[in-house]
Amino acid sequence: MMKIVKIGLWILLALLIFIQFIRPEKNSGEIYTESFICNVVDVPENVEQILRVSCYDCHSDSTVYPWYANVQPVAWWLNDHIKDGKDELNFSTFKKRNLKGQLKKLKEIAKMVEKREMPLESYTYIHKDAILNPQQIKLVADWAKKTYDKLLADSLAKTSKTVEEK
Ligand code: HEC
């Protein structure tokens, strides 16, 4: 019986070592690309600062990885968050969305921070500096709402202008 347990443990150890070699590709591109959100709408410095600390690790093309991101299976788990996060919202490629998509994301940003659903709790558990205080939540939510209104108004103005010109 003891022998079986021992063999089992050795197999487990071998597996753990083996999976260290299967690494997901890292999210290590550029944050500030040509399609970065600043190239679509105004993002004041104090708002950008908050997004940088609390959101870009999962919502941009570049992640600052903690040391344990090199340990499997943690890296897979982190990678899933980054992939899902980027699929939903990527500040680095914001410009690539159409107007409707951009408006939708701005609305969601305000909602997510106000409901304290973002940044993810599993993230702020370790990244304490990413936790948003009430003023920061208000700052980001107000910015997102104001930007939504402005983007919509600008696009309506543009459309009516082209209609007039015709
Ligand atoms: C640890 C990674 C992580 C961080 C940090 C993070 N997010 Fe997310 N975010 C995700 C994941 C994963 C999803 C998709 C799944 C979900 O909705 O839970 C998501 C989804 C979203 C969505 C789309 C929600 C919807 O309605 O579908 C928005 C908007 C968003 N995040 C905004 C933010 C903002 C703003 C911040 C910073 C204040 C932030 N996130 C920080 C991982 C993260």
Tab-separated table of C-alpha atoms and ligand atoms in Angstrom, residues 50-59 78 80-89 91 104-113 117-124 127 130 132 140 143, ligand 1:
chain	number	residue	atom	x	y	z
A	50	ILE	CA	-6.238	54.997	-12.276
A	51	LEU	CA	-6.840	52.858	-15.354
A	52	ARG	CA	-3.113	52.158	-15.582
A	53	VAL	CA	-2.829	50.929	-12.005
A	54	SER	CA	-6.171	49.100	-11.784
A	55	CYS	CA	-7.148	47.906	-15.257
A	56	TYR	CA	-4.363	47.625	-17.844
A	57	ASP	CA	-2.983	44.322	-16.543
A	58	CYS	CA	-6.131	42.642	-17.900
A	59	HIS	CA	-7.439	45.211	-20.352
A	78	LEU	CA	-3.843	34.333	-14.914
A	80	ASP	CA	-7.418	33.058	-18.739
A	81	HIS	CA	-8.255	36.269	-16.899
A	82	ILE	CA	-6.141	38.348	-19.239
A	83	LYS	CA	-7.607	36.703	-22.311
A	84	ASP	CA	-11.211	37.059	-21.130
A	85	GLY	CA	-10.552	40.596	-19.945
A	86	LYS	CA	-9.031	41.643	-23.265
A	87	ASP	CA	-11.841	40.021	-25.230
A	88	GLU	CA	-14.313	42.185	-23.336
A	89	LEU	CA	-12.331	45.415	-23.283
A	91	PHE	CA	-7.811	49.924	-24.022
A	104	LYS	CA	-21.203	50.268	-25.143
A	105	LYS	CA	-17.802	49.823	-23.504
A	106	LEU	CA	-17.851	53.316	-21.977
A	107	LYS	CA	-21.220	52.574	-20.458
A	108	GLU	CA	-19.977	49.234	-19.106
A	109	ILE	CA	-16.859	50.831	-17.587
A	110	ALA	CA	-19.019	53.209	-15.525
A	111	LYS	CA	-21.287	50.362	-14.465
A	112	MET	CA	-18.484	47.952	-13.568
A	113	VAL	CA	-16.587	50.387	-11.336
A	117	GLU	CA	-17.223	44.443	-10.012
A	118	MET	CA	-13.980	45.732	-11.504
A	119	PRO	CA	-11.097	45.401	-10.862
A	120	LEU	CA	-11.640	41.700	-10.134
A	121	GLU	CA	-11.489	40.775	-6.479
A	122	SER	CA	-8.985	37.987	-7.073
A	123	TYR	CA	-6.693	40.705	-8.440
A	124	THR	CA	-7.098	43.326	-5.711
A	127	HIS	CA	-2.702	44.195	-5.894
A	130	ALA	CA	-5.548	48.640	-7.534
A	132	LEU	CA	-10.534	51.980	-6.021
A	140	VAL	CA	-13.724	57.049	-13.559
A	143	TRP	CA	-15.416	60.425	-17.010
B	1	HEC	C1	-7.464	40.617	-13.026
B	1	HEC	C2	-7.936	41.031	-14.291
B	1	HEC	C3	-8.855	42.238	-14.400
B	1	HEC	C4	-8.660	43.523	-13.949
B	1	HEC	C5	-7.490	44.049	-13.147
B	1	HEC	C6	-9.782	44.293	-14.417
B	1	HEC	N1	-10.626	43.492	-15.138
B	1	HEC	FE1	-12.299	44.067	-16.156
B	1	HEC	N2	-12.630	42.137	-16.765
B	1	HEC	C7	-11.817	41.063	-16.464
B	1	HEC	C8	-12.413	39.843	-16.999
B	1	HEC	C9	-11.835	38.448	-16.858
B	1	HEC	C10	-13.600	40.247	-17.656
B	1	HEC	C11	-14.595	39.366	-18.415
B	1	HEC	C12	-15.383	38.475	-17.555
B	1	HEC	C13	-16.207	39.188	-16.542
B	1	HEC	O1	-17.033	40.054	-16.915
B	1	HEC	O2	-16.022	38.884	-15.357
B	1	HEC	C14	-13.704	41.687	-17.488
B	1	HEC	C15	-14.730	42.451	-17.991
B	1	HEC	C16	-14.773	43.843	-17.949
B	1	HEC	C17	-15.774	44.663	-18.616
B	1	HEC	C18	-16.924	44.161	-19.451
B	1	HEC	C19	-18.043	43.837	-18.523
B	1	HEC	C20	-19.336	43.438	-19.188
B	1	HEC	O3	-20.338	44.134	-18.994
B	1	HEC	O4	-19.341	42.429	-19.879
B	1	HEC	C21	-15.478	45.957	-18.318
B	1	HEC	C22	-16.227	47.192	-18.797
B	1	HEC	C23	-14.316	45.949	-17.448
B	1	HEC	N3	-13.915	44.655	-17.243
B	1	HEC	C24	-13.736	47.081	-16.925
B	1	HEC	C25	-12.643	47.085	-16.063
B	1	HEC	C26	-12.107	48.284	-15.476
B	1	HEC	C27	-12.616	49.694	-15.729
B	1	HEC	C28	-11.056	47.894	-14.696
B	1	HEC	C29	-10.192	48.759	-13.827
B	1	HEC	C30	-10.843	49.649	-12.908
B	1	HEC	C31	-10.942	46.437	-14.797
B	1	HEC	N4	-11.938	45.990	-15.629
B	1	HEC	C32	-9.969	45.655	-14.181
B	1	HEC	C33	-10.627	41.099	-15.774
B	1	HEC	C34	-10.087	42.219	-15.151
